[in-house]
Amino acid sequence: DGGITQSPKYLFRKEGQNVTLSCEQNLNHDAMYWYRQDPGQGLRLIYYSQIVNDFQKGDIAEGYSVSREKKESFPLTVTSAQKNPTAFYLCASSPEDSYGNTIYFGEGSWLTVV
Amino acid sequence: DQQVKQNSPSLSVQEGRISILNCDYTNSMFDYFLWYKKYPAEGPTFLISISSIKDKNEDGRFTVFLNKSAKHLSLHIVPSQPGDSAVYFCAAKRRKKLTFGTGTRLTIIP
């Protein structure tokens, strides 16, 4: 089945620890994205990557890091510098399309920092 | 600054009637607008989109209207069904970057 797989679905971590969320897609999409959802705040863009070995900061990149070593993988690390890491994290991808009109989301990962 | 706004956090509609969800934006450089539907603890799923050069796009029960002069778009669902109960996000696109609104929770009353 083609799609976007995020893991783990639920993750608990102690404050001060770094944690990495996995995102894998087998859709052969060039672009990949990480969003964060907080109650009443919609979806906010953390990082995005349009091509392998290249990525750009989104609107709320502070305290996060990413890598794009392979086309199908775009892991997100939530570092101890992120002040409010507890949230629902969504990975997405989109095809290379000059008329590109949508992106596809994974099922999301819940991160709770205690 | 919030470039895409959904000013109604919630909306309740009787089953069978029309649901109208609204969205306003501030950046005239957006070239595509999209609507997504989201159930709790799941990723959003794409519903319908419209190019900035059009003013209407229809797909089954869903129609999106774009008023560029007012920087306003709306999603019409006719007739509304119980399965339509979800949170709806509008999104605006520029250079492959999507900016989302805060969402409207739609509840369809049987």
Coordinates of N, CA and C in Angstrom, one line a residue:
Chain A
D1 N 0.8 -1.2 0.0 CA 0.0 0.0 0.0 C 0.9 1.2 0.0
G2 N 0.5 2.2 -0.8 CA 1.2 3.5 -0.8 C 0.7 4.4 0.3
G3 N 1.7 5.1 0.9 CA 1.2 6.0 1.9 C 2.4 6.6 2.7
I4 N 2.0 7.2 3.8 CA 3.0 7.9 4.7 C 2.8 7.2 6.1
T5 N 4.0 6.7 6.6 CA 4.0 6.0 7.9 C 4.7 6.8 8.9
Q6 N 4.0 7.1 10.0 CA 4.7 7.8 11.1 C 4.8 6.9 12.3
S7 N 5.9 6.9 12.9 CA 6.1 6.1 14.1 C 7.0 6.9 15.1
P8 N 6.7 6.6 16.4 CA 5.6 5.8 17.0 C 4.3 6.7 17.0
K9 N 3.2 6.0 17.2 CA 1.9 6.8 17.3 C 1.9 7.5 18.6
Y10 N 2.3 7.0 19.7 CA 2.3 7.6 21.0 C 3.7 7.5 21.6
L11 N 4.2 8.6 22.1 CA 5.5 8.6 22.7 C 5.5 9.5 23.9
F12 N 6.1 9.0 25.0 CA 6.2 9.7 26.2 C 7.7 9.9 26.5
R13 N 8.1 11.1 26.9 CA 9.5 11.4 27.2 C 9.6 12.3 28.4
K14 N 10.8 12.2 29.0 CA 11.0 13.1 30.1 C 11.6 14.4 29.6
E15 N 11.3 15.4 30.4 CA 11.7 16.7 30.0 C 13.3 16.7 29.9
G16 N 13.8 17.4 28.9 CA 15.2 17.5 28.7 C 15.8 16.4 27.8
Q17 N 15.0 15.5 27.4 CA 15.5 14.4 26.5 C 15.1 14.8 25.0
N18 N 16.1 14.5 24.1 CA 15.7 14.6 22.7 C 14.9 13.4 22.3
V19 N 14.1 13.6 21.3 CA 13.3 12.5 20.8 C 13.1 12.6 19.3
T20 N 13.2 11.5 18.6 CA 13.1 11.5 17.1 C 11.8 10.8 16.7
L21 N 11.1 11.5 15.8 CA 9.9 11.0 15.2 C 10.2 10.6 13.8
S22 N 9.7 9.4 13.5 CA 10.0 8.8 12.1 C 8.9 9.1 11.2
C23 N 9.3 9.4 9.9 CA 8.3 9.6 8.8 C 8.9 8.9 7.6
E24 N 8.1 8.0 7.0 CA 8.5 7.3 5.8 C 7.4 7.3 4.8
Q25 N 7.7 7.6 3.5 CA 6.7 7.6 2.5 C 7.2 6.8 1.3
N26 N 6.2 6.0 0.7 CA 6.6 5.2 -0.5 C 5.7 5.7 -1.7
L27 N 5.4 7.0 -1.7 CA 4.7 7.6 -2.8 C 5.6 8.2 -3.8
N28 N 6.9 8.1 -3.6 CA 7.8 8.7 -4.5 C 7.7 10.2 -4.6
H29 N 7.2 10.8 -3.6 CA 7.1 12.3 -3.5 C 8.4 13.0 -3.2
D30 N 8.6 14.1 -3.9 CA 9.8 14.8 -3.7 C 9.8 15.7 -2.4
A31 N 8.7 16.3 -2.1 CA 8.6 17.2 -1.0 C 8.0 16.5 0.3
M32 N 8.6 16.9 1.4 CA 8.1 16.3 2.7 C 8.0 17.5 3.7
Y33 N 7.1 17.3 4.6 CA 6.8 18.4 5.6 C 6.6 17.8 7.0
W34 N 6.8 18.7 8.0 CA 6.4 18.4 9.3 C 5.6 19.5 9.9
Y35 N 4.4 19.2 10.4 CA 3.5 20.1 11.0 C 3.3 19.7 12.5
R36 N 2.9 20.7 13.2 CA 2.5 20.5 14.6 C 1.1 21.0 14.8
Q37 N 0.3 20.3 15.6 CA -1.1 20.7 15.9 C -1.2 20.9 17.4
D38 N -1.6 22.1 17.8 CA -2.0 22.3 19.2 C -3.5 22.7 19.2
P39 N -4.1 22.5 20.3 CA -5.6 22.9 20.4 C -5.8 24.3 20.0
G40 N -6.7 24.6 19.1 CA -7.1 25.9 18.8 C -6.0 26.7 17.9
Q41 N -5.0 26.0 17.5 CA -3.9 26.7 16.8 C -3.8 26.2 15.3
G42 N -4.6 25.3 14.9 CA -4.4 24.8 13.5 C -3.2 24.0 13.4
L43 N -2.7 23.9 12.2 CA -1.5 23.2 11.8 C -0.4 24.2 11.5
R44 N 0.7 24.1 12.2 CA 1.8 25.0 12.0 C 3.0 24.3 11.4
L45 N 3.7 24.9 10.4 CA 4.8 24.2 9.7 C 6.1 24.4 10.5
I46 N 6.7 23.2 10.7 CA 8.0 23.2 11.4 C 9.1 23.3 10.5
Y47 N 9.2 22.3 9.6 CA 10.3 22.2 8.6 C 9.7 21.6 7.3
Y48 N 10.3 21.9 6.2 CA 9.9 21.2 5.0 C 11.1 21.0 4.1
S49 N 11.0 20.0 3.2 CA 12.1 19.6 2.3 C 11.6 19.4 1.0
Q50 N 12.2 20.0 0.0 CA 11.7 19.9 -1.4 C 12.5 18.8 -2.2
I51 N 13.7 18.5 -1.6 CA 14.5 17.6 -2.3 C 15.5 17.0 -1.3
V52 N 16.0 15.8 -1.7 CA 17.0 15.1 -0.8 C 18.2 16.1 -0.5
N53 N 18.6 16.0 0.8 CA 19.7 16.8 1.3 C 19.5 18.3 1.3
D54 N 18.2 18.6 1.3 CA 17.9 20.1 1.4 C 16.6 20.2 2.2
F55 N 16.6 21.2 3.1 CA 15.4 21.5 3.9 C 15.4 22.9 4.3
Q56 N 14.2 23.4 4.6 CA 14.0 24.8 5.0 C 13.2 24.9 6.3
K57 N 13.5 25.9 7.1 CA 12.7 26.2 8.3 C 11.3 26.6 7.9
G58 N 10.3 26.2 8.7 CA 9.0 26.7 8.6 C 8.8 27.8 9.5
D59 N 7.5 27.9 10.0 CA 7.2 29.0 10.9 C 7.6 28.8 12.3
I60 N 7.8 27.6 12.8 CA 8.1 27.4 14.2 C 9.3 26.3 14.3
A61 N 10.4 26.6 13.7 CA 11.5 25.6 13.6 C 12.3 25.6 14.9
E62 N 12.2 26.6 15.7 CA 13.1 26.6 16.9 C 12.9 25.4 17.8
G63 N 14.0 24.7 18.2 CA 13.9 23.6 19.1 C 13.7 22.3 18.3
Y64 N 13.7 22.3 17.0 CA 13.6 21.1 16.2 C 14.7 21.0 15.2
S65 N 15.0 19.8 14.7 CA 15.9 19.6 13.7 C 15.4 18.4 12.8
V66 N 15.9 18.4 11.5 CA 15.5 17.4 10.6 C 16.7 17.0 9.7
S67 N 16.5 15.9 9.0 CA 17.5 15.5 8.0 C 16.7 14.9 6.8
R68 N 17.3 14.9 5.7 CA 16.7 14.3 4.5 C 17.7 13.6 3.7
E69 N 18.2 12.5 4.2 CA 19.3 11.8 3.5 C 18.7 10.8 2.4
K70 N 17.5 10.5 2.5 CA 16.8 9.7 1.5 C 15.5 10.3 1.1
K71 N 15.1 10.0 -0.1 CA 13.8 10.6 -0.6 C 12.6 10.2 0.2
E72 N 12.6 9.0 0.7 CA 11.5 8.4 1.4 C 11.4 8.7 2.9
S73 N 12.4 9.3 3.4 CA 12.5 9.5 4.9 C 12.8 10.9 5.3
F74 N 12.1 11.4 6.3 CA 12.2 12.7 6.8 C 12.0 12.8 8.3
P75 N 13.0 12.3 9.1 CA 12.8 12.3 10.5 C 12.9 13.6 11.2
L76 N 12.1 13.8 12.3 CA 12.1 15.0 13.0 C 12.6 14.8 14.4
T77 N 13.6 15.6 14.8 CA 14.1 15.5 16.2 C 13.6 16.7 17.0
V78 N 12.9 16.3 18.1 CA 12.4 17.4 19.0 C 13.5 17.5 20.1
T79 N 14.2 18.6 20.2 CA 15.3 18.7 21.1 C 14.8 19.3 22.4
S80 N 15.7 19.2 23.4 CA 15.4 19.8 24.7 C 15.2 21.3 24.7
A81 N 15.6 21.9 23.6 CA 15.5 23.4 23.5 C 14.1 23.8 23.1
Q82 N 13.2 22.8 22.7 CA 11.9 23.1 22.4 C 11.1 23.3 23.7
K83 N 10.5 24.5 23.9 CA 10.0 24.8 25.2 C 8.6 24.1 25.5
N84 N 7.8 23.9 24.5 CA 6.5 23.2 24.7 C 6.4 22.1 23.7
P85 N 7.1 21.0 23.9 CA 7.1 19.9 22.9 C 5.9 19.0 22.9
T86 N 5.1 19.1 23.9 CA 3.9 18.2 23.9 C 2.9 18.7 22.9
A87 N 2.6 17.8 21.9 CA 1.7 18.2 20.8 C 1.5 17.0 19.9
F88 N 0.6 17.2 18.9 CA 0.4 16.2 17.9 C 1.2 16.6 16.7
Y89 N 2.0 15.6 16.2 CA 2.9 16.0 15.1 C 2.5 15.2 13.8
L90 N 2.4 16.0 12.7 CA 2.0 15.4 11.5 C 3.1 15.5 10.4
C91 N 3.3 14.4 9.7 CA 4.2 14.4 8.6 C 3.4 14.4 7.3
A92 N 3.9 15.0 6.3 CA 3.2 15.1 5.0 C 4.1 15.0 3.8
S93 N 3.6 14.7 2.7 CA 4.4 14.7 1.5 C 3.6 15.2 0.3
S94 N 4.3 15.7 -0.7 CA 3.6 16.1 -2.0 C 4.5 15.8 -3.2
P95 N 3.8 15.6 -4.3 CA 4.6 15.3 -5.5 C 5.2 16.6 -6.1
E96 N 6.3 16.4 -6.9 CA 6.9 17.6 -7.6 C 6.0 17.9 -8.7
D97 N 5.2 19.0 -8.6 CA 4.2 19.3 -9.5 C 4.0 20.9 -9.5
S98 N 4.3 21.5 -10.6 CA 4.2 22.9 -10.7 C 2.8 23.4 -10.4
Y99 N 1.8 22.6 -10.6 CA 0.4 23.0 -10.3 C 0.0 22.3 -9.0
G100 N 1.0 21.8 -8.2 CA 0.8 21.0 -7.0 C -0.4 21.5 -6.2
N101 N -1.4 20.7 -6.0 CA -2.6 21.3 -5.3 C -2.9 20.5 -4.1
T102 N -2.1 19.6 -3.6 CA -2.4 19.0 -2.3 C -1.2 18.4 -1.7
I103 N -1.3 18.1 -0.5 CA -0.3 17.3 0.2 C -1.0 16.2 1.0
Y104 N -0.3 15.1 1.2 CA -0.9 14.0 1.8 C -0.3 13.8 3.2
F105 N -1.1 13.5 4.2 CA -0.7 13.4 5.6 C -0.6 12.0 6.1
G106 N 0.3 11.8 7.0 CA 0.4 10.6 7.8 C -0.7 10.6 8.9
E107 N -0.6 9.6 9.7 CA -1.7 9.5 10.8 C -1.3 10.3 12.0
G108 N -0.1 10.8 12.1 CA 0.3 11.6 13.2 C 0.9 10.8 14.3
S109 N 1.7 11.6 15.2 CA 2.3 11.1 16.3 C 2.1 12.0 17.5
W110 N 1.6 11.4 18.6 CA 1.4 12.1 19.8 C 2.6 12.1 20.7
L111 N 3.2 13.2 21.0 CA 4.3 13.3 21.9 C 3.9 14.0 23.2
T112 N 4.2 13.3 24.3 CA 3.9 13.9 25.6 C 5.2 14.0 26.4
V113 N 5.5 15.1 26.8 CA 6.7 15.3 27.6 C 6.3 15.6 29.0
V114 N 6.9 14.8 29.9 CA 6.5 14.9 31.4 C 7.7 15.3 32.2
Chain B
D1 N 1.9 36.6 12.6 CA 0.6 37.0 12.0 C -0.1 35.8 11.4
Q2 N -1.4 35.8 11.5 CA -2.2 34.7 11.0 C -2.6 35.1 9.6
Q3 N -2.0 34.4 8.6 CA -2.3 34.8 7.3 C -3.6 34.1 6.8
V4 N -4.0 33.0 7.4 CA -5.2 32.3 7.0 C -6.1 32.2 8.3
K5 N -7.3 32.7 8.2 CA -8.1 32.7 9.4 C -9.4 32.0 9.2
Q6 N -9.8 31.2 10.2 CA -11.2 30.7 10.2 C -11.8 31.2 11.5
N7 N -12.7 32.2 11.4 CA -13.1 32.9 12.5 C -14.2 32.2 13.3
S8 N -14.8 31.1 12.8 CA -15.8 30.3 13.5 C -15.1 29.0 14.0
P9 N -14.9 28.9 15.3 CA -14.3 27.7 15.8 C -15.2 26.5 15.7
S10 N -16.5 26.7 15.7 CA -17.5 25.6 15.7 C -18.7 26.0 14.9
L11 N -19.4 25.0 14.4 CA -20.6 25.2 13.6 C -21.5 23.9 13.7
S12 N -22.8 24.1 14.0 CA -23.7 23.0 14.1 C -24.8 23.2 13.0
V13 N -25.0 22.1 12.3 CA -26.0 22.1 11.2 C -26.8 20.9 11.2
Q14 N -28.1 21.1 10.9 CA -29.0 20.0 10.9 C -28.7 19.0 9.7
E15 N -28.8 17.8 9.9 CA -28.6 16.8 8.8 C -29.5 17.1 7.6
G16 N -29.0 17.1 6.4 CA -29.7 17.4 5.2 C -29.7 18.8 4.8
R17 N -29.3 19.7 5.7 CA -29.2 21.1 5.3 C -27.8 21.4 4.8
I18 N -27.6 22.7 4.4 CA -26.3 23.1 3.9 C -25.4 23.6 5.0
S19 N -24.1 23.1 4.9 CA -23.1 23.6 5.8 C -22.2 24.5 5.0
I20 N -21.9 25.7 5.6 CA -21.0 26.7 5.0 C -19.9 27.0 5.9
L21 N -18.7 26.7 5.5 CA -17.5 27.0 6.3 C -16.7 28.1 5.6
N22 N -16.3 29.1 6.4 CA -15.6 30.2 5.9 C -14.2 30.4 6.2
C23 N -13.5 31.1 5.4 CA -12.0 31.2 5.6 C -11.6 32.5 4.9
D24 N -10.8 33.3 5.6 CA -10.2 34.6 5.1 C -8.7 34.5 5.1
Y25 N -8.1 35.2 4.1 CA -6.7 35.2 4.1 C -6.2 36.6 3.8
T26 N -4.9 36.9 4.0 CA -4.4 38.2 3.9 C -3.4 38.3 2.8
N27 N -2.7 37.2 2.4 CA -1.7 37.3 1.4 C -2.2 37.1 0.0
S28 N -2.1 38.1 -0.8 CA -2.6 38.0 -2.2 C -1.7 37.1 -3.1
M29 N -0.6 36.7 -2.6 CA 0.3 35.9 -3.4 C 0.0 34.4 -3.3
F30 N -1.0 34.0 -2.5 CA -1.3 32.6 -2.5 C -1.9 32.2 -3.8
D31 N -1.5 31.0 -4.3 CA -2.0 30.6 -5.7 C -2.9 29.4 -5.7
Y32 N -3.0 28.8 -4.5 CA -3.9 27.6 -4.5 C -4.6 27.6 -3.1
F33 N -5.8 27.2 -3.0 CA -6.5 27.1 -1.7 C -7.1 25.7 -1.6
L34 N -7.0 25.1 -0.4 CA -7.4 23.7 -0.2 C -8.3 23.6 1.1
W35 N -9.1 22.6 1.1 CA -9.8 22.3 2.3 C -9.5 20.9 2.7
Y36 N -9.3 20.7 4.0 CA -9.0 19.4 4.6 C -10.0 19.1 5.7
K37 N -10.2 17.8 5.8 CA -11.1 17.3 6.9 C -10.3 16.5 7.9
K38 N -10.5 16.6 9.1 CA -9.7 15.9 10.1 C -10.6 15.4 11.2
Y39 N -10.4 14.0 11.5 CA -11.0 13.4 12.6 C -10.0 13.4 13.7
P40 N -10.4 13.2 15.0 CA -9.5 13.2 16.1 C -8.4 12.2 16.0
A41 N -7.2 12.5 16.3 CA -6.0 11.6 16.4 C -5.7 11.0 15.0
E42 N -6.1 11.6 13.9 CA -5.8 11.2 12.6 C -5.2 12.3 11.8
G43 N -4.5 12.0 10.7 CA -4.0 13.0 9.8 C -5.2 13.6 9.0
P44 N -5.0 14.9 8.6 CA -6.1 15.5 7.7 C -6.1 14.8 6.4
T45 N -7.3 14.7 5.8 CA -7.5 14.2 4.5 C -8.0 15.3 3.5
F46 N -7.5 15.3 2.4 CA -7.8 16.3 1.4 C -9.2 16.2 0.9
L47 N -9.9 17.3 0.8 CA -11.3 17.4 0.3 C -11.4 17.9 -1.1
I48 N -11.0 19.2 -1.2 CA -11.2 19.9 -2.4 C -10.3 21.1 -2.5
S49 N -9.9 21.5 -3.7 CA -9.0 22.6 -3.8 C -9.6 23.6 -4.9
I50 N -9.0 24.7 -5.0 CA -9.3 25.7 -6.0 C -8.1 26.5 -6.3
S51 N -7.9 26.7 -7.6 CA -6.8 27.6 -8.1 C -7.2 29.1 -7.9
S52 N -6.2 29.9 -7.7 CA -6.5 31.4 -7.5 C -7.1 32.0 -8.8
I53 N -7.0 31.3 -9.9 CA -7.6 31.9 -11.1 C -9.0 31.5 -11.4
K54 N -9.6 30.7 -10.4 CA -11.0 30.3 -10.6 C -11.8 30.9 -9.4
D55 N -13.1 30.8 -9.6 CA -13.9 31.3 -8.5 C -14.9 30.2 -7.9
K56 N -14.8 29.1 -8.5 CA -15.7 28.0 -8.0 C -15.2 26.6 -8.5
N57 N -15.2 25.7 -7.6 CA -14.9 24.3 -7.9 C -15.8 23.4 -7.2
E58 N -16.4 22.4 -7.9 CA -17.4 21.5 -7.3 C -17.0 20.1 -7.4
D59 N -17.2 19.3 -6.4 CA -16.9 17.9 -6.4 C -18.0 17.2 -5.5
G60 N -19.0 16.7 -6.2 CA -20.0 16.0 -5.5 C -20.8 16.9 -4.6
R61 N -20.8 16.6 -3.3 CA -21.5 17.4 -2.3 C -20.7 18.6 -1.9
F62 N -19.5 18.7 -2.3 CA -18.6 19.8 -1.8 C -18.4 20.8 -3.0
T63 N -18.5 22.1 -2.6 CA -18.2 23.2 -3.5 C -17.4 24.2 -2.8
V64 N -16.3 24.7 -3.4 CA -15.5 25.7 -2.8 C -15.7 27.0 -3.7
F65 N -15.9 28.1 -3.0 CA -16.0 29.4 -3.7 C -14.9 30.3 -3.3
L66 N -14.3 31.0 -4.3 CA -13.2 31.9 -4.0 C -13.6 33.3 -4.4
N67 N -13.5 34.3 -3.5 CA -13.7 35.7 -3.8 C -12.4 36.4 -3.6
K68 N -11.6 36.6 -4.7 CA -10.3 37.2 -4.5 C -10.3 38.6 -4.1
S69 N -11.3 39.4 -4.5 CA -11.3 40.8 -4.1 C -11.5 40.9 -2.6
A70 N -12.3 40.0 -2.0 CA -12.5 40.0 -0.6 C -11.5 39.1 0.2
K71 N -10.7 38.4 -0.5 CA -9.7 37.5 0.1 C -10.5 36.5 1.0
H72 N -11.5 35.9 0.4 CA -12.4 35.0 1.2 C -12.7 33.8 0.4
L73 N -12.7 32.6 1.1 CA -13.2 31.4 0.4 C -14.1 30.7 1.4
S74 N -15.0 29.9 0.8 CA -16.0 29.2 1.6 C -16.1 27.8 1.0
L75 N -16.5 26.9 1.9 CA -16.8 25.5 1.5 C -18.2 25.2 1.8
H76 N -19.0 24.8 0.8 CA -20.4 24.4 1.0 C -20.5 22.9 0.9
I77 N -21.2 22.3 1.9 CA -21.5 20.9 1.9 C -23.0 20.7 1.8
V78 N -23.5 20.1 0.7 CA -24.9 19.9 0.5 C -25.2 18.6 -0.1
P79 N -26.1 17.8 0.5 CA -26.6 17.9 1.9 C -25.7 17.5 2.9
S80 N -25.7 18.0 4.1 CA -24.9 17.6 5.2 C -25.3 16.2 5.7
Q81 N -24.3 15.4 6.0 CA -24.5 14.1 6.5 C -23.8 13.9 7.9
P82 N -24.2 13.0 8.7 CA -23.6 12.8 10.0 C -22.1 12.5 9.9
G83 N -21.6 11.8 8.8 CA -20.2 11.5 8.7 C -19.4 12.8 8.3
D84 N -20.1 13.9 8.1 CA -19.3 15.1 7.8 C -18.8 15.8 9.1
S85 N -19.3 15.3 10.2 CA -18.9 15.9 11.5 C -17.4 15.6 11.7
A86 N -16.6 16.7 11.8 CA -15.2 16.7 11.8 C -14.7 18.1 12.0
V87 N -13.4 18.3 12.1 CA -12.8 19.6 12.0 C -12.3 19.8 10.6
Y88 N -12.6 21.0 10.1 CA -12.3 21.4 8.7 C -11.2 22.5 8.7
F89 N -10.2 22.3 8.0 CA -9.1 23.3 7.9 C -9.1 23.8 6.5
C90 N -9.0 25.1 6.3 CA -8.7 25.7 5.0 C -7.2 25.9 5.0
A91 N -6.6 25.9 3.8 CA -5.1 26.1 3.7 C -4.9 26.8 2.4
A92 N -3.8 27.6 2.5 CA -3.5 28.4 1.3 C -2.0 28.1 0.9
K93 N -1.8 28.0 -0.4 CA -0.5 27.5 -0.8 C 0.3 28.6 -1.6
R94 N 1.6 28.7 -1.3 CA 2.5 29.5 -2.1 C 3.8 28.9 -2.1
R95 N 4.3 28.6 -3.3 CA 5.6 27.9 -3.5 C 5.8 26.7 -2.7
K96 N 4.8 25.8 -2.8 CA 4.8 24.5 -2.1 C 4.7 24.6 -0.6
K97 N 4.5 25.7 -0.1 CA 4.3 25.9 1.4 C 2.8 26.1 1.7
L98 N 2.3 25.3 2.5 CA 0.9 25.4 2.9 C 0.8 26.1 4.2
T99 N -0.1 27.1 4.3 CA -0.4 27.8 5.5 C -1.9 27.4 5.9
F100 N -2.1 26.9 7.1 CA -3.4 26.4 7.5 C -4.1 27.4 8.4
G101 N -5.4 27.4 8.4 CA -6.2 28.1 9.3 C -6.3 27.3 10.6
T102 N -7.0 27.9 11.6 CA -7.1 27.2 12.9 C -8.2 26.2 13.0
G103 N -9.0 26.0 11.9 CA -10.0 25.0 11.9 C -11.4 25.4 12.4
T104 N -12.4 24.7 11.9 CA -13.8 24.9 12.3 C -14.3 23.5 12.6
R105 N -14.8 23.3 13.8 CA -15.4 22.0 14.1 C -16.9 22.0 13.7
L106 N -17.2 21.1 12.7 CA -18.5 21.0 12.2 C -19.2 19.8 12.9
T107 N -20.4 20.1 13.4 CA -21.2 19.0 14.0 C -22.5 18.9 13.3
I108 N -22.8 17.8 12.7 CA -24.1 17.6 12.0 C -25.1 16.9 13.0
I109 N -26.2 17.6 13.2 CA -27.2 17.1 14.1 C -28.2 16.2 13.4
P110 N -28.4 15.0 13.8 CA -29.3 14.1 13.2 C -30.8 14.6 13.3

